[in-house]
């Protein structure tokens, strides 16, 4: 079974997606998500210029060998662009293999270890009343775990908050509370940041949410890489009374040792890894048991093959999965995460920020969301179909994630 075509499909049904479609000489097609938010065309070029020509004529069954060929064969290892490209190829080959077997992909990964995947949704509001409305809306939709992000007094626009300035808008023009950080335009929007104001404000918000919604609801919060280790330690400690499910990305984790300092000071569970792209980025964190949840997405960490290896490594330290699931992971990447999460023994939670109706029209996913759980369908493969006519109707539009500056203009982590 030889790979006969490799197509790189770029489309923007409201936001940009890069999708790889591989087809075989006997007529099977597989999809992979190669979306890298704000740097989409770099991955598209990497795939079409440097990877697609190498795939034509290869045996589509050789998933591991192809992974090693693209990883070792590039010589220049790792990095988000390379690993997103490898991820797309790997995912598409798994999709093909499962379609050939006529089985949903999770069956090839060992079968179902659970009946569904607990997810968390994104509630946000510029102030408490807005935030409470958003949480209630999510609970009404069935969510059983909620990420909480709020505005900070004095700051105009803050990561994770769907204020009127950056709320996404649904098909019918209704305001959606979930937050879409990439914004169309030739250059990134600039936001401002004040760590002291944030650290003063957040504990009061979590206290109020616990007071309103009770002790049972799992609550999460994303710091988005903005703190120094000692600031992160202080925040973790100050949030202990509110019993978070996890505190995410407290520091920029290029320096894995930073988490050692944080860990020494707090029992708040820690999650990290959405910007990581290989197993090596987790080594110190796993072996020293410095985190509780690994956040990589299939599409950013080298595919199903690589992410399963990461989660097996995590499992020996009782660390669980908490796969990244923002709207910039396409339904193809999310379907891959759902199949993997269904199979692995150490599933923790899955992030689920619903895609827009326009995105669903393009990808036609068959996974289901009910009672706060995502579940794969029984369709063979990933269970996602790409509609070319819809894809062609929505060409790429330049869009970027914001950049962040301190009040005095200094560039900061966003
Ligand atoms: O900012 O996916 O936990 N979720 C996140 C996301 C990321 C975006 C970046 O593309 O941090 O909202
Ligand atoms: Co995050």
Tab-separated table of C-alpha atoms and ligand atoms in Angstrom:
chain	number	residue	atom	x	y	z
A	1	UNK	CA	0.000	0.000	0.000
A	2	UNK	CA	1.891	3.040	-1.250
A	3	UNK	CA	1.302	6.699	-0.517
A	4	UNK	CA	0.293	8.235	-3.827
A	5	UNK	CA	-0.615	11.844	-2.949
A	6	UNK	CA	0.193	14.245	-0.116
A	7	UNK	CA	-1.937	17.408	-0.127
A	8	UNK	CA	-1.477	20.374	2.171
A	9	UNK	CA	-4.851	22.037	2.714
A	10	UNK	CA	-4.944	25.544	4.216
A	11	UNK	CA	-8.334	26.993	5.050
A	12	UNK	CA	-9.831	29.650	7.300
A	13	UNK	CA	-13.470	29.032	8.258
A	14	UNK	CA	-13.182	31.910	10.779
A	15	UNK	CA	-9.692	30.853	11.854
A	16	UNK	CA	-6.774	29.234	10.030
A	17	UNK	CA	-6.214	25.483	9.852
A	18	UNK	CA	-3.501	23.480	8.091
A	19	UNK	CA	-4.470	19.913	7.236
A	20	UNK	CA	-2.445	17.190	5.556
A	21	UNK	CA	-4.278	14.580	3.484
A	22	UNK	CA	-2.424	11.452	2.392
A	23	UNK	CA	-3.976	9.032	-0.060
A	24	UNK	CA	-2.829	5.553	-1.009
A	25	UNK	CA	-2.728	3.834	-4.377
A	26	UNK	CA	-5.603	1.580	-3.285
A	27	UNK	CA	-7.831	4.526	-2.407
A	28	UNK	CA	-7.557	5.091	1.353
A	29	UNK	CA	-7.250	8.666	2.656
A	30	UNK	CA	-5.933	9.856	6.008
A	31	UNK	CA	-5.942	13.305	7.652
A	32	UNK	CA	-3.446	15.009	9.955
A	33	UNK	CA	-3.647	18.381	11.735
A	34	UNK	CA	-0.604	20.623	11.164
A	35	UNK	CA	-2.027	23.882	12.545
A	36	UNK	CA	0.474	26.119	14.337
A	37	UNK	CA	-1.416	29.210	15.446
A	38	UNK	CA	0.077	32.385	13.950
A	39	UNK	CA	2.791	30.491	12.025
A	40	UNK	CA	0.534	28.364	9.808
A	41	UNK	CA	2.267	28.904	6.475
A	42	UNK	CA	5.671	27.857	7.837
A	43	UNK	CA	4.327	24.365	8.525
A	44	UNK	CA	2.435	24.308	5.228
A	45	UNK	CA	5.694	25.091	3.362
A	46	UNK	CA	7.703	22.602	5.443
A	47	UNK	CA	5.195	19.927	4.473
A	48	UNK	CA	4.687	20.756	0.822
A	49	UNK	CA	8.321	21.631	0.007
A	50	UNK	CA	10.265	19.172	2.158
A	51	UNK	CA	8.036	16.334	3.353
A	52	UNK	CA	5.393	15.588	0.718
A	53	UNK	CA	7.976	14.685	-1.973
A	54	UNK	CA	9.614	12.167	0.407
A	55	UNK	CA	6.321	10.417	1.139
A	56	UNK	CA	5.239	9.547	-2.389
A	57	UNK	CA	5.785	5.843	-2.994
A	58	UNK	CA	6.471	4.981	0.680
A	59	UNK	CA	4.599	2.104	2.301
A	60	UNK	CA	1.686	3.733	4.176
A	61	UNK	CA	1.820	1.008	6.834
A	62	UNK	CA	5.270	2.110	8.067
A	63	UNK	CA	4.163	4.522	10.779
A	64	UNK	CA	7.114	4.173	13.164
A	65	UNK	CA	9.716	4.031	10.413
A	66	UNK	CA	8.266	7.127	8.747
A	67	UNK	CA	8.301	8.969	12.078
A	68	UNK	CA	11.966	8.105	12.620
A	69	UNK	CA	12.786	8.923	8.982
A	70	UNK	CA	11.315	12.433	9.297
A	71	UNK	CA	12.667	13.096	12.825
A	72	UNK	CA	16.230	11.772	12.425
A	73	UNK	CA	16.328	12.403	8.701
A	74	UNK	CA	15.841	16.158	8.985
A	75	UNK	CA	19.099	16.354	10.993
A	76	UNK	CA	17.745	19.652	12.462
A	77	UNK	CA	15.665	18.154	15.203
A	78	UNK	CA	12.640	19.250	17.148
A	79	UNK	CA	10.996	22.670	17.134
A	80	UNK	CA	7.309	23.491	16.685
A	81	UNK	CA	7.341	23.678	12.877
A	82	UNK	CA	9.137	20.365	12.346
A	83	UNK	CA	7.134	18.545	14.988
A	84	UNK	CA	3.772	19.864	13.733
A	85	UNK	CA	4.693	18.588	10.266
A	86	UNK	CA	5.736	15.170	11.591
A	87	UNK	CA	2.573	15.064	13.700
A	88	UNK	CA	0.396	15.577	10.644
A	89	UNK	CA	2.074	12.754	8.729
A	90	UNK	CA	1.902	10.405	11.723
A	91	UNK	CA	-1.775	11.158	12.382
A	92	UNK	CA	-2.720	10.700	8.726
A	93	UNK	CA	-0.943	7.315	8.641
A	94	UNK	CA	-2.788	6.152	11.778
A	95	UNK	CA	-6.060	7.296	10.193
A	96	UNK	CA	-5.251	5.238	7.085
A	97	UNK	CA	-4.191	2.144	9.032
A	98	UNK	CA	-7.397	2.190	11.073
A	99	UNK	CA	-9.526	2.670	7.949
A	100	UNK	CA	-7.776	-0.295	6.322
A	101	UNK	CA	-8.512	-2.334	9.462
A	102	UNK	CA	-12.083	-0.983	9.359
A	103	UNK	CA	-11.827	-0.015	13.038
A	104	UNK	CA	-12.085	3.218	15.002
A	105	UNK	CA	-8.519	4.317	15.738
A	106	UNK	CA	-8.698	3.748	19.507
A	107	UNK	CA	-9.012	0.018	18.798
A	108	UNK	CA	-5.551	-0.017	17.244
A	109	UNK	CA	-4.161	1.791	20.308
A	110	UNK	CA	-5.251	-1.012	22.626
A	111	UNK	CA	-9.008	-0.552	22.829
A	112	UNK	CA	-11.142	1.541	25.170
A	113	UNK	CA	-9.960	2.024	28.750
A	114	UNK	CA	-13.009	4.182	29.557
A	115	UNK	CA	-16.433	5.055	28.198
A	116	UNK	CA	-15.751	8.767	27.651
A	117	UNK	CA	-13.307	11.574	28.307
A	118	UNK	CA	-14.018	14.124	31.029
A	119	UNK	CA	-13.442	17.575	29.515
A	120	UNK	CA	-13.129	21.100	30.813
A	121	UNK	CA	-14.548	24.184	29.140
A	122	UNK	CA	-13.403	27.806	29.174
A	123	UNK	CA	-15.470	30.161	31.300
A	124	UNK	CA	-14.383	33.769	31.408
A	125	UNK	CA	-15.654	37.245	32.194
A	126	UNK	CA	-14.265	40.723	32.554
A	127	UNK	CA	-15.725	40.858	36.084
A	128	UNK	CA	-17.414	38.465	38.541
A	129	UNK	CA	-21.020	38.796	37.275
A	130	UNK	CA	-19.870	38.091	33.707
A	131	UNK	CA	-17.728	35.190	34.871
A	132	UNK	CA	-20.585	33.669	36.890
A	133	UNK	CA	-22.873	33.934	33.812
A	134	UNK	CA	-20.262	32.184	31.717
A	135	UNK	CA	-19.829	29.389	34.286
A	136	UNK	CA	-23.597	28.910	34.471
A	137	UNK	CA	-23.801	28.761	30.679
A	138	UNK	CA	-21.106	26.066	30.610
A	139	UNK	CA	-22.832	24.044	33.342
A	140	UNK	CA	-26.086	24.278	31.383
A	141	UNK	CA	-24.260	22.846	28.362
A	142	UNK	CA	-23.213	19.864	30.462
A	143	UNK	CA	-19.615	20.754	31.326
A	144	UNK	CA	-18.455	19.136	34.569
A	145	UNK	CA	-15.109	20.927	34.886
A	146	UNK	CA	-14.445	24.593	34.229
A	147	UNK	CA	-11.412	26.737	33.497
A	148	UNK	CA	-11.796	30.155	35.122
A	149	UNK	CA	-10.158	33.295	33.638
A	150	UNK	CA	-11.057	36.899	34.496
A	151	UNK	CA	-10.135	40.450	33.752
A	152	UNK	CA	-7.706	42.197	36.067
A	153	UNK	CA	-8.607	45.702	37.313
A	154	UNK	CA	-6.478	48.246	35.462
A	155	UNK	CA	-5.681	45.972	32.523
A	156	UNK	CA	-7.631	46.483	29.317
A	157	UNK	CA	-7.370	43.023	27.775
A	158	UNK	CA	-6.166	39.849	29.479
A	159	UNK	CA	-5.363	36.353	28.183
A	160	UNK	CA	-8.317	33.989	28.235
A	161	UNK	CA	-11.069	36.570	28.740
A	162	UNK	CA	-13.760	36.867	26.105
A	163	UNK	CA	-14.448	40.576	26.632
A	164	UNK	CA	-16.509	42.346	23.992
A	165	UNK	CA	-13.205	43.273	22.317
A	166	UNK	CA	-12.134	39.694	21.726
A	167	UNK	CA	-15.149	37.438	22.237
A	168	UNK	CA	-15.650	35.116	19.334
A	169	UNK	CA	-18.976	35.403	17.566
A	170	UNK	CA	-21.069	32.368	16.683
A	171	UNK	CA	-22.723	31.703	13.351
A	172	UNK	CA	-25.988	33.365	14.341
A	173	UNK	CA	-24.071	36.469	15.485
A	174	UNK	CA	-24.472	35.549	19.162
A	175	UNK	CA	-21.579	36.256	21.486
A	176	UNK	CA	-19.659	33.142	22.496
A	177	UNK	CA	-17.997	33.137	25.865
A	178	UNK	CA	-15.131	30.967	24.744
A	179	UNK	CA	-12.014	32.851	23.901
A	180	UNK	CA	-10.240	32.895	20.545
A	181	UNK	CA	-6.840	34.489	21.033
A	182	UNK	CA	-5.682	34.756	17.390
A	183	UNK	CA	-6.876	37.903	15.691
A	184	UNK	CA	-6.958	38.582	11.961
A	185	UNK	CA	-4.599	41.330	10.839
A	186	UNK	CA	-1.175	41.907	9.365
A	187	UNK	CA	0.536	42.363	12.757
A	188	UNK	CA	-0.199	41.109	16.280
A	189	UNK	CA	-2.361	43.041	18.702
A	190	UNK	CA	-0.439	44.344	21.738
A	191	UNK	CA	-1.682	43.708	25.270
A	192	UNK	CA	-0.320	45.026	28.555
A	193	UNK	CA	0.463	43.098	31.696
A	194	UNK	CA	0.927	43.866	35.388
A	195	UNK	CA	1.971	40.850	37.443
A	196	UNK	CA	1.343	42.476	40.838
A	197	UNK	CA	-2.205	43.451	39.918
A	198	UNK	CA	-2.854	39.920	38.640
A	199	UNK	CA	-1.445	38.201	41.732
A	200	UNK	CA	-3.541	40.429	44.021
A	201	UNK	CA	-6.733	39.826	42.061
A	202	UNK	CA	-6.847	36.104	41.186
A	203	UNK	CA	-7.169	34.559	44.684
A	204	UNK	CA	-10.259	36.715	45.363
A	205	UNK	CA	-11.817	35.535	42.101
A	206	UNK	CA	-11.301	31.850	42.912
A	207	UNK	CA	-12.651	32.428	46.427
A	208	UNK	CA	-15.794	34.025	44.978
A	209	UNK	CA	-16.283	31.210	42.448
A	210	UNK	CA	-15.953	28.571	45.180
A	211	UNK	CA	-18.426	30.549	47.319
A	212	UNK	CA	-20.968	30.663	44.484
A	213	UNK	CA	-20.573	27.193	42.963
A	214	UNK	CA	-19.560	25.078	45.965
A	215	UNK	CA	-16.654	22.768	46.748
A	216	UNK	CA	-17.366	19.960	44.268
A	217	UNK	CA	-16.900	21.528	40.815
A	218	UNK	CA	-13.405	20.936	39.383
A	219	UNK	CA	-11.863	24.359	38.629
A	220	UNK	CA	-8.777	25.086	36.548
A	221	UNK	CA	-6.787	28.248	35.852
A	222	UNK	CA	-4.206	29.091	33.153
A	223	UNK	CA	-1.384	31.524	34.045
A	224	UNK	CA	-0.027	31.412	30.474
A	225	UNK	CA	3.698	31.445	31.269
A	226	UNK	CA	3.791	34.895	32.875
A	227	UNK	CA	5.415	34.444	36.284
A	228	UNK	CA	8.869	34.012	37.759
A	229	UNK	CA	9.355	30.840	39.828
A	230	UNK	CA	8.917	32.630	43.142
A	231	UNK	CA	5.794	34.478	41.936
A	232	UNK	CA	4.388	31.154	40.729
A	233	UNK	CA	5.129	29.551	44.090
A	234	UNK	CA	3.313	32.375	45.843
A	235	UNK	CA	0.273	32.050	43.572
A	236	UNK	CA	0.088	28.274	43.992
A	237	UNK	CA	0.189	28.682	47.746
A	238	UNK	CA	-2.427	31.436	47.792
A	239	UNK	CA	-4.828	29.292	45.719
A	240	UNK	CA	-4.563	26.173	47.903
A	241	UNK	CA	-7.767	26.931	49.848
A	242	UNK	CA	-9.770	26.839	46.586
A	243	UNK	CA	-8.674	23.307	45.680
A	244	UNK	CA	-7.852	23.713	41.989
A	245	UNK	CA	-7.891	20.705	39.662
A	246	UNK	CA	-4.763	22.310	38.182
A	247	UNK	CA	-2.827	25.508	37.782
A	248	UNK	CA	-1.431	25.714	34.243
A	249	UNK	CA	1.771	27.080	32.697
A	250	UNK	CA	2.878	29.057	35.743
A	251	UNK	CA	6.324	29.805	34.294
A	252	UNK	CA	7.847	29.731	30.817
A	253	UNK	CA	9.081	26.164	31.069
A	254	UNK	CA	12.129	26.232	28.824
A	255	UNK	CA	13.793	26.146	32.210
A	256	UNK	CA	12.352	22.930	33.602
A	257	UNK	CA	14.144	23.465	36.926
A	258	UNK	CA	11.900	26.456	37.645
A	259	UNK	CA	9.153	23.996	38.475
A	260	UNK	CA	11.295	22.483	41.237
A	261	UNK	CA	11.139	25.748	43.145
A	262	UNK	CA	7.383	26.067	42.577
A	263	UNK	CA	6.809	22.483	43.697
A	264	UNK	CA	8.708	22.988	46.949
A	265	UNK	CA	6.205	25.640	47.982
A	266	UNK	CA	2.777	24.417	46.979
A	267	UNK	CA	0.490	21.382	46.788
A	268	UNK	CA	-1.659	22.992	44.075
A	269	UNK	CA	-1.504	20.497	41.150
A	270	UNK	CA	0.543	21.747	38.198
A	271	UNK	CA	-0.033	21.262	34.455
A	272	UNK	CA	2.369	22.248	31.699
A	273	UNK	CA	3.439	21.444	28.156
A	274	UNK	CA	1.147	22.946	25.494
A	275	UNK	CA	4.156	24.623	23.827
A	276	UNK	CA	6.452	21.616	24.262
A	277	UNK	CA	7.158	19.563	21.185
A	278	UNK	CA	9.109	16.483	22.243
A	279	UNK	CA	9.435	13.999	25.070
A	280	UNK	CA	12.760	15.610	25.994
A	281	UNK	CA	10.945	18.769	27.096
A	282	UNK	CA	9.371	16.698	29.896
A	283	UNK	CA	12.350	14.719	31.113
A	284	UNK	CA	13.246	16.634	34.255
A	285	UNK	CA	9.607	17.414	35.004
A	286	UNK	CA	8.624	13.745	34.900
A	287	UNK	CA	11.639	12.204	36.567
A	288	UNK	CA	11.562	14.663	39.469
A	289	UNK	CA	7.748	14.523	39.613
A	290	UNK	CA	7.483	18.297	39.303
A	291	UNK	CA	4.111	18.319	37.505
A	292	UNK	CA	0.817	16.420	37.619
A	293	UNK	CA	-0.532	16.759	34.064
A	294	UNK	CA	1.201	16.786	30.650
A	295	UNK	CA	-0.459	19.198	28.221
A	296	UNK	CA	0.899	18.448	24.752
A	297	UNK	CA	-1.449	18.173	21.792
A	298	UNK	CA	-1.111	15.458	19.152
A	299	UNK	CA	-0.592	18.167	16.516
A	300	UNK	CA	2.240	19.956	18.345
A	301	UNK	CA	4.246	17.071	19.783
A	302	UNK	CA	4.930	14.800	16.821
A	303	UNK	CA	1.653	12.920	16.470
A	304	UNK	CA	-0.051	9.944	18.051
A	305	UNK	CA	3.117	7.836	18.064
A	306	UNK	CA	5.100	10.485	19.960
A	307	UNK	CA	2.358	11.542	22.353
A	308	UNK	CA	1.611	7.966	23.364
A	309	UNK	CA	5.296	7.604	24.198
A	310	UNK	CA	5.134	10.790	26.303
A	311	UNK	CA	2.098	9.532	28.226
A	312	UNK	CA	3.639	6.088	28.836
A	313	UNK	CA	6.711	7.846	30.247
A	314	UNK	CA	4.438	10.062	32.392
A	315	UNK	CA	2.513	7.046	33.701
A	316	UNK	CA	5.449	5.585	35.586
A	317	UNK	CA	5.470	8.765	37.714
A	318	UNK	CA	1.660	8.809	38.166
A	319	UNK	CA	1.459	11.860	35.908
A	320	UNK	CA	-1.690	12.063	33.776
A	321	UNK	CA	-2.726	13.470	30.431
A	322	UNK	CA	-4.354	16.872	30.095
A	323	UNK	CA	-4.278	17.363	26.342
A	324	UNK	CA	-4.429	20.878	24.922
A	325	UNK	CA	-7.725	21.430	23.118
A	326	UNK	CA	-8.127	25.067	22.074
A	327	UNK	CA	-9.877	26.011	18.819
A	328	UNK	CA	-6.489	26.117	17.063
A	329	UNK	CA	-6.222	22.342	17.421
A	330	UNK	CA	-8.477	21.343	14.496
A	331	UNK	CA	-11.198	18.674	14.750
A	332	UNK	CA	-8.620	16.321	13.197
A	333	UNK	CA	-6.173	16.984	16.043
A	334	UNK	CA	-8.974	16.780	18.594
A	335	UNK	CA	-10.261	13.484	17.183
A	336	UNK	CA	-6.718	12.085	17.441
A	337	UNK	CA	-6.590	13.194	21.089
A	338	UNK	CA	-9.966	11.586	21.780
A	339	UNK	CA	-8.864	8.228	20.360
A	340	UNK	CA	-5.580	8.367	22.272
A	341	UNK	CA	-7.285	9.512	25.486
A	342	UNK	CA	-9.799	6.677	25.179
A	343	UNK	CA	-7.003	4.106	25.048
A	344	UNK	CA	-4.292	5.222	27.488
A	345	UNK	CA	-4.371	4.085	31.137
A	346	UNK	CA	-3.370	7.481	32.596
A	347	UNK	CA	-5.984	9.784	31.089
A	348	UNK	CA	-6.547	12.881	33.250
A	349	UNK	CA	-8.799	15.403	31.512
A	350	UNK	CA	-9.240	16.798	27.985
A	351	UNK	CA	-9.554	20.501	27.199
A	352	UNK	CA	-12.584	21.159	25.001
A	353	UNK	CA	-13.221	24.612	23.639
A	354	UNK	CA	-15.948	23.935	21.113
A	355	UNK	CA	-15.235	24.697	17.456
A	356	UNK	CA	-17.521	27.036	15.549
A	357	UNK	CA	-20.267	25.684	13.265
A	358	UNK	CA	-18.194	26.876	10.268
A	359	UNK	CA	-15.247	24.758	11.438
A	360	UNK	CA	-17.536	21.738	11.827
A	361	UNK	CA	-18.810	22.246	8.285
A	362	UNK	CA	-15.252	22.021	6.974
A	363	UNK	CA	-14.203	18.964	9.018
A	364	UNK	CA	-17.447	17.098	9.798
A	365	UNK	CA	-16.193	15.401	12.965
A	366	UNK	CA	-18.144	12.410	14.303
A	367	UNK	CA	-17.035	12.486	17.961
A	368	UNK	CA	-19.773	13.407	20.416
A	369	UNK	CA	-20.045	15.680	23.454
A	370	UNK	CA	-22.654	14.837	26.090
A	371	UNK	CA	-22.869	15.203	29.882
A	372	UNK	CA	-19.457	16.834	30.032
A	373	UNK	CA	-17.727	13.955	28.228
A	374	UNK	CA	-16.279	13.577	24.746
A	375	UNK	CA	-16.399	10.170	23.070
A	376	UNK	CA	-15.061	8.868	19.753
A	377	UNK	CA	-17.510	7.553	17.182
A	378	UNK	CA	-17.320	4.011	15.851
A	379	UNK	CA	-16.467	5.267	12.342
A	380	UNK	CA	-13.276	3.688	10.960
A	381	UNK	CA	-10.117	5.749	11.457
A	382	UNK	CA	-10.263	9.176	13.102
A	383	UNK	CA	-13.878	9.678	12.037
A	384	UNK	CA	-13.323	13.114	10.469
A	385	UNK	CA	-14.122	14.058	6.826
A	386	UNK	CA	-12.639	17.125	5.160
A	387	UNK	CA	-14.973	18.970	2.764
A	388	UNK	CA	-12.858	20.409	-0.062
A	389	UNK	CA	-15.549	22.751	-1.372
A	390	UNK	CA	-15.922	24.373	2.060
A	391	UNK	CA	-12.135	24.509	2.425
A	392	UNK	CA	-11.673	26.302	-0.881
A	393	UNK	CA	-14.381	28.824	-0.019
A	394	UNK	CA	-12.349	30.081	2.976
A	395	UNK	CA	-8.804	31.053	1.958
A	396	UNK	CA	-6.028	31.775	4.475
A	397	UNK	CA	-6.170	35.125	6.280
A	398	UNK	CA	-3.182	36.481	8.186
A	399	UNK	CA	-3.866	36.220	11.928
A	400	UNK	CA	-1.598	36.383	14.941
A	401	UNK	CA	-1.604	35.681	18.631
A	402	UNK	CA	-1.200	38.884	20.679
A	403	UNK	CA	2.106	40.059	22.078
A	404	UNK	CA	2.461	41.301	25.626
A	405	UNK	CA	4.235	44.292	27.182
A	406	UNK	CA	4.656	45.422	30.765
A	407	UNK	CA	3.239	48.843	31.623
A	408	UNK	CA	6.640	50.470	30.900
A	409	UNK	CA	6.770	48.902	27.420
A	410	UNK	CA	9.086	45.972	28.182
A	411	UNK	CA	8.274	42.872	26.120
A	412	UNK	CA	6.881	40.090	28.325
A	413	UNK	CA	5.700	36.520	27.784
A	414	UNK	CA	2.169	36.372	26.394
B	1	LIG	O1	-3.162	30.295	24.178
B	1	LIG	O2	-3.906	27.638	21.938
B	1	LIG	O3	-4.765	26.378	27.462
B	1	LIG	N1	-4.963	26.926	26.436
B	1	LIG	C1	-4.209	27.909	25.923
B	1	LIG	C2	-4.573	28.383	24.540
B	1	LIG	C3	-3.370	28.962	23.805
B	1	LIG	C4	-3.633	28.939	22.316
B	1	LIG	C5	-2.428	29.446	21.530
B	1	LIG	O4	-2.580	29.159	20.187
B	1	LIG	O5	-3.302	28.357	26.570
B	1	LIG	O6	-5.603	29.329	24.611
B	2	LIG	CO1	-2.851	27.044	28.244
